[in-house]
Amino acid sequence: MSEKKSSPIVNNEEIERIIEQLPKIDYFWNSYQLYQWEGFWSTLTTVNAAMVFKATFKSKPNDVLLASSMKTSSTWLKAICVSIMQGNKEEEEDLLVKDNPHFHVPTIEVMHCYSKTPTHDVYTMPPPRLFHTHLPYRILPDSIKNSDNCKIIYITRNPKDTIISMWHFFNNRKRLEDLSPLEEVVENFCKGVHPYGPFFEHVLEYWEESKKMPQKILFLKYEDLKIDPKKEVAKIALFLGKPFGNEEDLEIVLNKCSLERLKNLEVNKSGSIRSYIHNSAYFRKGVVGDWKNHMTPEMEEQLDKITKSIPKKMSEKKSSPIVNNEEIEKIIEQLPKIDYFWNNYQLYQWEGFWSTLTTVNAAMVFKATFKSKPNDVLLASSIKTGSTWLKAICVSIMQGNKEEEEDLLVKDNPHFHVPTIEAMDYYLKTPTHDLYTMPSPRLFHTHLPYRVLPDSTKNSDNCKIIYITRNPKDTIISMWHFFNHNCKRLEDLSPLEEVVEYFCKGVHPYGPFFEHVLEYWKESKKKPQKILFLKYEDLKIDPKKEVAKIALFLGKPFGNEEDLEIVLNKCSLERLKNLEVNKSRSIFSHIHNSAFFRKGVVGDWKNHMTPEMKEQLDKITNLKLQGSGLEL
């Protein structure tokens, strides 16, 4: 867990190994496959380029990145920015007459240093560099996100017009008999399955960051640019540090960049910036509300519902919590889902993580409605990484060494004393505790990723989080035994090869694992006073040191060595395993308490995994954790 940065990903073999494990689907447009990486869908070429870009790109002072989802008017924004940056220099040729805007502002994931389709080399571009991306905010390299001197301009558009523009754009590349029906396009869009999708998550990531850093990120809407181009273009120029000296200069740019002029320039009527896309394809109507000429009332209703049901609105005002079961069901209907081999159930993907329908439903309500209280303590973990042990330790520390009180760990399983919040009866129909009747300080747990935690938990200075993780190979073995033990008949046990394959794809309950770990890790580095990051292996190697660290973090430091030893003895895995409550009862109707205590051995994976599995996991671990400073 050192701060030292690891080497960038440039090993094609490692990239290919990761791509082999990614979820993929057959996409109806152009009959190609889309791959899912870091929660977004795109082509194999784009994903490969994005990996290299994220790992190796270094921003320079005064870089300007234009960003957008697909078909939200990036071509127009590029033209405007080119014209502003060029200025009103009479002696220079108008760049927009010379070449298509996509030539002057290349999309970075198709540059030849990241892709095999050459346009420009980013490292030979003169400063200030002006380039573009369709990638979501989370994929941007840290050197862009963390640079005070690199600016971002993001443009978006009404989703219905976006769909119609996308529909025409892709159909333009197909034979007449192969045109994709609009119904199919709308359905896939609502599921988030389209190039660079999901659309709403893409928009909201940039929106939220623009509210935090308005001096760094300018957020634009196509409709505003159409209604009042003078105001919006002046805003862009000011943001770029190129304010217009007078009204005349502004009018020159507006005239140069009018959609009608751009559409009729010879370079946009006869050339091709890319071999498979004619320049004219980037200029169609540009009309606000063109969707009304194509969509049925049913499509309109479907899109309006999913747009309104996105938990955070593009407004300063917080949206109402999602508590309407009908709204939740509508969202869930649109989520990607897969048949999962363990217990023959389906996993749904929401907010970039996979879980059961019950858990996703509970997580939605939890995220939207939960209000933290002072001194709340949230334990967090991916599954099978030591949460039961951590619960026992925290219960014992919080109880203290009070001789007159009964040892809580003898009375009930640790999962009773520290309920997992998405399994509470307030959010779920499986009763354990009611969250709002728990005495303060409340001690509870979640397997949910950091991004899904309610704002009241993330933003509270008084709510603490303790996160525990584990070597992914031991995590897999523990998961394999746990699910096979509890969910399967002997003849139906899942082979380890299948478990490893799905794990590497990130398709398992609360997965992907590495993204789960890294979110908490990065936040713990930013806010060490709020988030304590633990590793199971450290707890095994030096329990005295780690338990003392936990107690100090909880504001319950041990007064003497004896008190520390009492907690260590109470919470030893051997003792917990042999307590009667953990041998004979069940905290959950379908899981016996004994299932939570198996071996707890570090390195048990060596007794089960083949060298090929080890190599596969080592490669993906190194690749996923590169540059983070975290070692597992």
XYZ file of C-alpha atoms in Angstrom:
632
model
C 0.000 0.000 0.000
C 2.754 2.432 -0.897
C 2.181 5.798 -2.516
C 4.639 4.949 -5.273
C 3.013 4.875 -8.702
C 3.233 1.684 -10.708
C 4.197 1.581 -14.375
C 1.509 2.477 -16.923
C -0.353 -0.231 -18.801
C 1.356 -0.556 -22.129
C 1.608 -4.326 -22.294
C -0.665 -5.470 -25.111
C -0.753 -9.003 -23.737
C -2.104 -7.757 -20.408
C -4.691 -5.574 -22.127
C -5.817 -8.498 -24.277
C -6.125 -10.647 -21.159
C -8.431 -8.092 -19.532
C -10.499 -7.635 -22.663
C -11.005 -11.402 -22.904
C -12.703 -11.292 -19.502
C -14.982 -8.287 -20.138
C -18.769 -8.671 -20.494
C -19.767 -8.325 -24.146
C -22.925 -8.350 -26.219
C -23.811 -8.611 -29.881
C -24.895 -5.141 -30.923
C -27.451 -4.751 -33.696
C -25.914 -1.708 -35.400
C -23.293 -2.756 -37.908
C -23.390 -6.272 -36.414
C -20.488 -5.721 -34.045
C -19.900 -6.476 -30.389
C -19.881 -4.015 -27.515
C -17.600 -4.618 -24.527
C -18.192 -3.255 -21.046
C -15.229 -1.756 -19.198
C -15.357 0.565 -16.179
C -19.156 0.587 -16.427
C -19.452 1.841 -20.016
C -20.083 0.016 -23.286
C -18.066 0.477 -26.459
C -16.323 -1.333 -29.289
C -13.213 -3.412 -28.802
C -11.084 -0.770 -30.543
C -12.356 2.012 -28.298
C -11.973 0.025 -25.079
C -8.406 -0.890 -26.006
C -7.602 2.763 -26.793
C -9.291 3.980 -23.591
C -7.156 1.652 -21.459
C -3.924 2.981 -22.935
C -5.161 6.589 -22.792
C -6.194 6.308 -19.128
C -2.904 4.719 -18.122
C -0.370 6.745 -20.101
C -1.700 10.188 -20.975
C 0.018 13.196 -19.379
C -1.746 16.519 -19.590
C 0.073 19.768 -20.345
C -0.668 23.272 -19.084
C -3.558 24.896 -20.985
C -4.857 21.657 -22.518
C -8.546 21.942 -23.442
C -10.629 18.766 -23.584
C -14.062 18.828 -25.208
C -16.239 15.968 -23.982
C -19.636 14.564 -24.905
C -21.665 11.447 -25.224
C -22.362 10.406 -28.816
C -24.490 12.599 -31.106
C -24.951 15.488 -28.700
C -23.322 18.114 -30.967
C -19.610 17.657 -30.444
C -19.020 18.635 -34.122
C -20.596 22.060 -33.604
C -18.727 22.583 -30.319
C -15.450 21.675 -32.018
C -16.074 24.231 -34.779
C -16.888 26.983 -32.259
C -13.776 26.297 -30.162
C -11.503 26.144 -33.228
C -12.815 29.508 -34.383
C -12.449 31.094 -30.907
C -8.914 29.749 -30.471
C -7.883 30.921 -33.971
C -9.209 34.411 -33.326
C -10.058 37.038 -35.924
C -6.758 37.064 -37.815
C -7.384 38.307 -41.335
C -4.056 37.074 -42.642
C -4.836 33.455 -41.698
C -6.993 31.077 -43.695
C -10.279 30.077 -42.059
C -9.494 26.619 -40.638
C -13.114 25.502 -40.921
C -13.003 26.015 -44.704
C -9.802 24.024 -44.940
C -10.811 20.913 -42.978
C -13.697 19.286 -41.122
C -13.899 20.234 -37.379
C -13.008 16.645 -36.445
C -9.630 17.105 -38.113
C -8.797 20.189 -36.071
C -10.091 18.723 -32.796
C -9.366 15.006 -32.972
C -11.179 12.561 -30.724
C -8.398 11.304 -28.521
C -9.429 7.640 -28.370
C -9.041 7.363 -32.159
C -5.631 9.053 -32.324
C -2.915 6.765 -33.616
C -0.996 6.728 -30.331
C -4.033 5.019 -28.771
C -5.703 3.429 -31.784
C -4.827 2.015 -35.187
C -6.859 4.696 -36.974
C -4.385 7.574 -37.391
C -5.420 11.217 -37.225
C -2.948 13.118 -35.057
C -0.251 12.239 -32.585
C -1.285 13.938 -29.350
C 2.350 14.473 -28.395
C 3.177 16.463 -31.537
C 0.178 18.814 -31.268
C 1.232 22.413 -30.585
C 0.022 24.029 -27.335
C -2.573 24.850 -26.305
C -3.790 21.389 -27.316
C -7.478 21.163 -28.173
C -8.888 17.655 -28.322
C -12.085 15.725 -27.664
C -13.370 12.533 -26.096
C -16.610 10.567 -25.863
C -15.285 8.716 -22.797
C -17.079 9.072 -19.442
C -15.499 11.227 -16.736
C -14.398 8.237 -14.644
C -12.149 7.050 -17.505
C -10.243 10.304 -17.872
C -6.597 10.046 -16.802
C -5.750 11.459 -13.380
C -3.410 13.955 -15.023
C -6.451 15.596 -16.658
C -8.790 15.365 -13.674
C -6.224 16.606 -11.171
C -4.651 19.357 -13.278
C -5.633 22.918 -12.347
C -4.564 24.117 -15.799
C -6.440 21.603 -17.982
C -9.988 22.706 -18.800
C -12.969 20.595 -19.877
C -16.030 21.680 -21.866
C -18.879 19.171 -21.863
C -21.949 19.332 -24.099
C -25.118 17.269 -23.855
C -28.561 17.162 -25.413
C -32.135 16.054 -24.843
C -31.959 12.232 -24.840
C -34.808 11.869 -27.336
C -33.084 14.052 -29.942
C -29.821 12.269 -29.136
C -31.433 8.936 -29.989
C -32.843 10.213 -33.292
C -29.468 11.675 -34.280
C -27.745 8.400 -33.367
C -30.364 6.393 -35.264
C -29.836 8.376 -38.470
C -26.047 8.433 -38.066
C -25.640 4.666 -37.755
C -28.349 3.823 -40.271
C -26.492 6.047 -42.729
C -23.805 3.351 -42.769
C -26.192 0.454 -43.499
C -27.899 -0.966 -46.519
C -31.570 -0.082 -46.860
C -32.746 -3.589 -45.997
C -30.602 -3.626 -42.848
C -31.823 -0.397 -41.242
C -32.371 -0.790 -37.505
C -35.933 -0.168 -36.262
C -36.291 2.791 -33.906
C -38.070 0.632 -31.303
C -34.939 -1.464 -30.919
C -32.739 1.624 -30.647
C -34.908 3.132 -27.902
C -35.017 -0.127 -25.973
C -31.230 -0.514 -25.981
C -30.703 3.163 -25.145
C -32.947 2.847 -22.074
C -30.880 -0.153 -20.961
C -27.716 1.905 -21.359
C -26.427 -0.447 -24.034
C -25.021 1.700 -26.829
C -21.567 3.076 -27.703
C -20.258 5.077 -24.715
C -23.478 4.306 -22.786
C -25.224 4.476 -20.394
C -26.165 8.004 -21.495
C -27.550 9.320 -18.199
C -24.587 8.195 -16.110
C -22.277 9.778 -18.690
C -24.075 13.131 -18.447
C -24.434 13.099 -14.661
C -20.756 12.389 -13.996
C -19.672 15.508 -15.868
C -22.587 17.523 -14.438
C -21.687 16.696 -10.855
C -18.013 17.444 -11.399
C -18.878 20.766 -13.089
C -20.786 21.820 -9.959
C -17.749 21.013 -7.811
C -15.229 22.649 -10.172
C -16.962 25.329 -12.298
C -13.611 26.995 -13.004
C -12.367 23.726 -14.553
C -15.462 22.222 -16.223
C -17.980 24.146 -18.310
C -21.246 22.250 -18.785
C -23.305 23.153 -21.865
C -26.625 22.080 -23.309
C -27.220 21.936 -27.059
C -30.664 23.465 -26.649
C -29.207 26.562 -24.918
C -26.698 26.915 -27.741
C -29.537 26.833 -30.291
C -31.811 29.245 -28.397
C -29.180 31.863 -27.527
C -25.946 31.164 -29.444
C -24.585 34.649 -28.720
C -24.760 34.149 -24.960
C -23.380 30.598 -25.021
C -20.515 31.290 -27.452
C -19.483 34.322 -25.372
C -19.526 32.044 -22.302
C -17.288 29.495 -24.050
C -14.821 32.206 -25.140
C -14.614 33.610 -21.608
C -14.063 30.109 -20.178
C -11.245 29.524 -22.684
C -9.559 32.761 -21.642
C -10.328 34.286 -25.056
C -13.130 36.791 -24.336
C -14.339 38.816 -27.311
C -13.056 42.371 -27.435
C -16.188 43.625 -29.132
C -19.554 42.585 -30.556
C -18.141 42.373 -34.063
C -15.634 39.638 -33.159
C -18.414 37.605 -31.568
C -20.598 37.978 -34.685
C -17.718 36.797 -36.902
C -17.443 33.545 -34.908
C -21.224 33.068 -34.890
C -21.346 33.452 -38.677
C -18.347 31.185 -39.257
C -19.850 28.480 -37.074
C -23.510 28.605 -38.025
C -24.764 25.085 -38.675
C -26.095 26.156 -42.080
C -22.666 27.459 -43.186
C -20.797 24.435 -41.840
C -23.191 22.066 -43.580
C -22.646 23.804 -46.945
C -18.867 24.134 -46.824
C -17.325 22.079 -49.626
C -15.062 20.203 -47.190
C -18.148 18.913 -45.346
C -19.996 17.954 -48.512
C -17.335 15.966 -50.321
C -14.632 14.681 -47.976
C -14.174 12.024 -45.302
C -12.266 12.533 -42.073
C -12.498 8.785 -41.521
C -12.563 6.219 -44.294
C -15.913 4.752 -43.257
C -17.773 8.024 -42.403
C -18.494 10.764 -44.942
C -18.140 14.305 -43.564
C -21.729 15.109 -44.537
C -22.930 12.539 -41.978
C -21.995 14.975 -39.190
C -24.429 17.616 -40.478
C -28.065 16.583 -40.721
C -30.837 18.798 -39.312
C -29.647 19.946 -35.897
C -33.272 20.734 -35.029
C -34.424 20.780 -31.406
C -37.455 18.508 -31.041
C -36.940 16.503 -34.244
C -37.748 13.405 -32.192
C -41.432 14.353 -32.447
C -41.305 13.459 -36.144
C -40.193 9.906 -35.427
C -41.153 8.618 -31.975
C -44.440 7.046 -30.976
C -46.250 8.199 -27.801
C -45.173 4.896 -26.198
C -41.484 5.633 -26.898
C -41.882 9.166 -25.582
C -43.469 7.870 -22.371
C -40.776 5.217 -21.941
C -37.982 7.789 -22.259
C -39.697 10.388 -20.082
C -40.115 7.869 -17.285
C -36.523 6.712 -17.294
C -35.262 10.308 -17.552
C -37.353 11.349 -14.547
C -36.375 8.279 -12.561
C -32.647 9.035 -12.609
C -31.901 9.644 -8.917
C -29.978 12.910 -9.360
C -31.366 15.604 -11.607
C -29.349 18.118 -13.587
C -30.238 20.864 -11.177
C -28.933 22.415 -7.971
C -32.094 21.210 -6.331
C -31.928 17.674 -4.980
C -34.517 15.347 -6.422
C -37.044 13.591 -4.262
C -36.002 10.202 -2.922
C -36.941 7.171 -4.970
C -39.522 5.511 -2.811
C -42.154 4.895 -5.450
C -42.218 1.155 -6.110
C -43.622 1.714 -9.586
C -40.674 3.982 -10.464
C -38.183 1.480 -9.074
C -39.761 -1.347 -11.044
C -39.581 0.742 -14.214
C -35.856 1.383 -13.674
C -35.185 -2.273 -12.923
C -36.986 -3.342 -16.109
C -34.405 -1.383 -18.111
C -31.285 -2.657 -16.315
C -28.814 -5.040 -17.975
C -29.148 -8.533 -16.491
C -27.547 -11.915 -16.871
C -28.298 -15.485 -15.809
C -25.877 -16.295 -13.024
C -24.694 -19.859 -12.547
C -24.818 -19.927 -8.733
C -28.280 -20.825 -7.510
C -29.661 -20.208 -11.009
C -30.640 -16.602 -10.353
C -30.225 -13.412 -12.310
C -27.835 -10.576 -11.590
C -28.812 -7.005 -12.472
C -26.400 -4.160 -13.133
C -27.131 -0.812 -11.519
C -24.682 2.069 -11.006
C -21.938 -0.117 -12.478
C -22.221 -3.024 -10.026
C -23.925 -6.406 -10.278
C -26.259 -7.896 -7.711
C -29.561 -9.656 -7.201
C -32.878 -7.988 -7.867
C -33.598 -7.836 -4.135
C -30.299 -6.128 -3.354
C -30.575 -3.622 -6.208
C -34.073 -2.690 -5.068
C -32.862 -2.225 -1.482
C -29.814 -0.247 -2.598
C -31.970 2.202 -4.563
C -34.128 2.979 -1.537
C -31.107 3.148 0.782
C -29.226 5.564 -1.501
C -32.240 7.830 -1.915
C -33.648 7.954 1.619
C -30.984 7.208 4.230
C -29.982 10.000 6.608
C -26.855 9.530 8.674
C -26.638 10.478 12.326
C -23.652 11.789 14.289
C -21.264 8.992 15.291
C -22.642 6.422 12.825
C -20.030 3.777 11.952
C -20.353 1.972 8.643
C -18.317 -1.181 8.026
C -17.918 -1.869 4.300
C -16.498 -4.687 2.204
C -16.911 -6.674 -0.941
C -18.235 -10.173 -0.199
C -16.050 -12.798 1.517
C -13.214 -10.469 2.490
C -13.389 -10.689 6.302
C -16.522 -8.690 7.175
C -17.739 -11.205 9.794
C -14.453 -10.962 11.679
C -14.429 -7.152 11.408
C -17.982 -7.011 12.764
C -17.006 -9.120 15.771
C -13.967 -6.929 16.513
C -15.961 -3.683 16.305
C -18.783 -5.042 18.457
C -16.278 -6.055 21.133
C -14.455 -2.694 20.998
C -17.705 -0.705 21.184
C -19.002 -2.817 24.081
C -15.800 -2.327 26.048
C -14.562 -4.451 28.918
C -17.622 -4.280 31.162
C -17.617 -7.279 33.451
C -21.256 -6.844 34.409
C -22.429 -7.168 30.798
C -22.878 -10.406 28.898
C -20.450 -10.974 26.021
C -22.528 -10.037 22.972
C -20.585 -12.397 20.738
C -21.681 -15.359 22.857
C -25.283 -14.244 22.692
C -25.628 -13.743 18.922
C -23.760 -14.046 15.643
C -21.801 -10.877 14.631
C -24.206 -10.342 11.712
C -27.024 -9.847 14.209
C -25.174 -7.114 16.078
C -23.937 -5.381 12.919
C -26.671 -5.858 10.347
C -25.922 -5.432 6.668
C -27.929 -2.361 5.781
C -29.241 -3.525 2.404
C -30.694 -6.572 4.178
C -32.512 -4.589 6.898
C -36.285 -4.760 6.987
C -36.546 -1.023 6.288
C -35.101 -1.656 2.838
C -35.924 -5.316 2.417
C -38.537 -7.862 3.358
C -36.081 -9.995 5.344
C -36.359 -8.560 8.864
C -33.314 -8.207 11.096
C -33.363 -4.707 12.598
C -35.152 -1.468 11.988
C -32.433 1.036 11.258
C -34.231 3.902 12.965
C -34.670 2.101 16.294
C -30.973 1.246 16.637
C -29.361 3.029 19.599
C -26.589 5.547 18.940
C -23.805 5.157 17.976
C -25.230 2.982 15.200
C -22.905 0.292 13.902
C -23.911 -1.263 10.599
C -22.408 -2.762 7.454
C -22.746 -2.760 3.676
C -21.367 -4.661 0.691
C -22.364 -1.806 -1.615
C -19.695 0.103 -3.566
C -18.733 3.596 -2.426
C -20.532 5.325 -5.313
C -23.884 3.920 -4.119
C -23.575 5.194 -0.551
C -26.034 7.970 0.293
C -24.693 11.521 0.220
C -25.526 11.927 3.896
C -23.010 9.154 4.681
C -20.306 10.312 2.266
C -20.546 13.991 3.179
C -20.927 13.715 6.944
C -17.809 14.575 8.943
C -19.156 12.587 11.895
C -19.962 9.326 10.089
C -16.945 7.000 9.920
C -16.307 4.146 7.500
C -14.077 1.106 7.998
C -13.382 -0.883 4.841
C -11.778 -4.328 4.721
C -10.505 -6.190 1.684
C -8.517 -9.303 0.907
C -6.275 -10.928 -1.683
C -8.602 -11.591 -4.659
C -7.484 -15.221 -4.969
C -8.439 -16.053 -1.370
C -11.628 -14.013 -1.846
C -12.594 -16.221 -4.780
C -11.934 -19.446 -2.857
C -13.969 -18.202 0.092
C -16.789 -17.185 -2.256
C -16.615 -20.519 -4.056
C -16.958 -22.505 -0.826
C -19.630 -20.181 0.583
C -21.988 -20.341 -2.382
C -21.397 -24.015 -3.074
C -21.984 -24.836 0.590
C -25.182 -22.820 0.929
C -26.803 -22.689 -2.474
C -26.082 -25.934 -4.283
C -26.731 -29.623 -4.113
C -23.650 -31.819 -4.212
C -24.145 -32.792 -7.832
C -24.583 -29.131 -8.860
C -21.406 -27.669 -7.365
C -19.938 -24.944 -9.559
C -16.474 -25.634 -10.972
C -13.751 -23.249 -9.837
C -12.802 -22.463 -13.449
C -16.240 -20.940 -14.001
C -16.037 -18.924 -10.785
C -12.634 -17.473 -11.732
C -13.838 -16.615 -15.233
C -16.869 -14.684 -13.965
C -14.827 -12.987 -11.225
C -12.327 -11.694 -13.790
C -15.223 -10.305 -15.832
C -16.475 -8.513 -12.712
C -19.731 -10.456 -12.878
C -20.525 -11.625 -9.349
C -22.600 -10.269 -6.443
C -21.389 -6.706 -5.677
C -18.766 -6.955 -8.429
C -16.577 -5.878 -10.103
C -14.225 -6.588 -7.175
C -11.323 -4.338 -8.165
C -13.460 -1.264 -8.811
C -15.157 -1.868 -5.441
C -11.819 -1.952 -3.622
C -10.282 0.977 -5.489
C -13.189 3.336 -4.841
C -12.826 2.945 -1.062
C -9.017 2.974 -1.307
C -8.923 6.283 -3.183
C -11.427 7.892 -0.843
C -9.433 6.689 2.183
C -6.352 8.449 0.820
C -8.324 11.692 0.453
C -10.089 11.407 3.846
C -8.039 9.228 6.224
C -9.796 10.736 9.229
C -13.128 9.468 7.841
C -12.259 6.166 6.131
C -9.993 3.469 7.575
C -8.793 1.011 4.935
C -7.804 -2.456 6.205
C -6.427 -5.613 4.646
C -7.417 -9.041 5.952
C -3.831 -10.262 5.639
C -2.550 -7.467 7.915
C -5.195 -8.411 10.484
C -4.007 -12.020 10.373
C -0.281 -11.193 10.526
C -0.438 -8.589 13.305
C -3.889 -8.598 14.934
C -2.644 -6.622 17.940
C -1.515 -3.694 15.796
C -4.598 -3.704 13.546
C -7.169 -4.051 16.355
C -5.489 -1.201 18.250
C -5.693 0.879 15.039
C -9.421 0.120 14.702
C -10.087 1.054 18.344
C -8.233 4.353 17.974
C -10.146 5.145 14.767
C -13.448 4.454 16.557
C -12.473 6.823 19.360
C -12.209 3.898 21.792
C -8.450 3.484 22.327
C -7.413 0.779 24.772
C -6.379 2.037 28.183
C -3.913 -0.787 28.679
C -2.489 -3.941 27.122
C -4.868 -6.146 29.088
C -7.984 -4.605 27.523
C -6.501 -5.126 24.072
C -5.752 -8.785 24.849
C -9.321 -9.331 26.065
C -10.706 -8.155 22.703
C -8.162 -10.227 20.779
C -9.157 -13.344 22.702
C -12.883 -12.679 22.383
C -12.552 -12.191 18.629
C -10.096 -14.892 17.673
C -11.408 -16.787 14.652
C -10.952 -20.081 16.486
C -13.125 -18.936 19.407
C -15.799 -17.416 17.157
C -15.971 -20.584 15.094
C -16.510 -22.729 18.168
C -19.101 -20.581 19.942
C -22.390 -22.458 20.215
C -24.303 -19.621 18.535
C -22.161 -20.018 15.425
C -22.459 -23.803 15.337
C -26.188 -24.331 15.772
C -28.224 -21.310 14.623
C -29.031 -19.236 11.531
C -29.088 -15.437 11.282
C -30.540 -15.729 7.789
C -33.158 -18.367 7.014
C -31.155 -19.759 4.064
C -27.631 -19.533 5.566
C -26.401 -21.410 8.633
C -24.165 -19.379 10.961
C -21.374 -21.926 10.584
C -21.059 -20.945 6.902
C -19.439 -17.662 7.973
C -16.536 -19.478 9.637
C -14.475 -21.805 7.469
C -10.676 -21.674 7.493
C -9.762 -18.006 7.372
C -6.299 -19.028 6.165
C -4.151 -16.650 4.132
C -3.004 -18.395 0.947
C -5.637 -21.159 0.955
C -6.043 -20.481 -2.789
C -2.826 -22.456 -3.348
C -4.704 -25.624 -2.403
C -7.292 -25.129 -5.129
C -6.116 -23.010 -8.051
C -4.164 -24.169 -11.087
C -1.066 -22.231 -12.257
C -3.167 -20.940 -15.166
C -5.788 -19.502 -12.805
C -3.066 -17.890 -10.690
C -1.461 -16.306 -13.738
C -4.816 -15.070 -15.011
C -5.663 -13.432 -11.679
C -2.191 -11.981 -11.133
C -2.281 -10.284 -14.526
C -5.694 -8.730 -14.071
C -4.830 -7.680 -10.498
C -1.648 -5.932 -11.629
C -3.464 -4.241 -14.462
C -6.442 -3.098 -12.403
C -4.355 -1.776 -9.501
C -1.626 -0.146 -11.575
C -0.984 3.435 -10.563
C -3.162 3.237 -7.446
C -0.423 2.593 -4.869
C -2.462 -0.343 -3.549
C -1.082 -3.883 -3.412
C -3.176 -6.974 -2.717
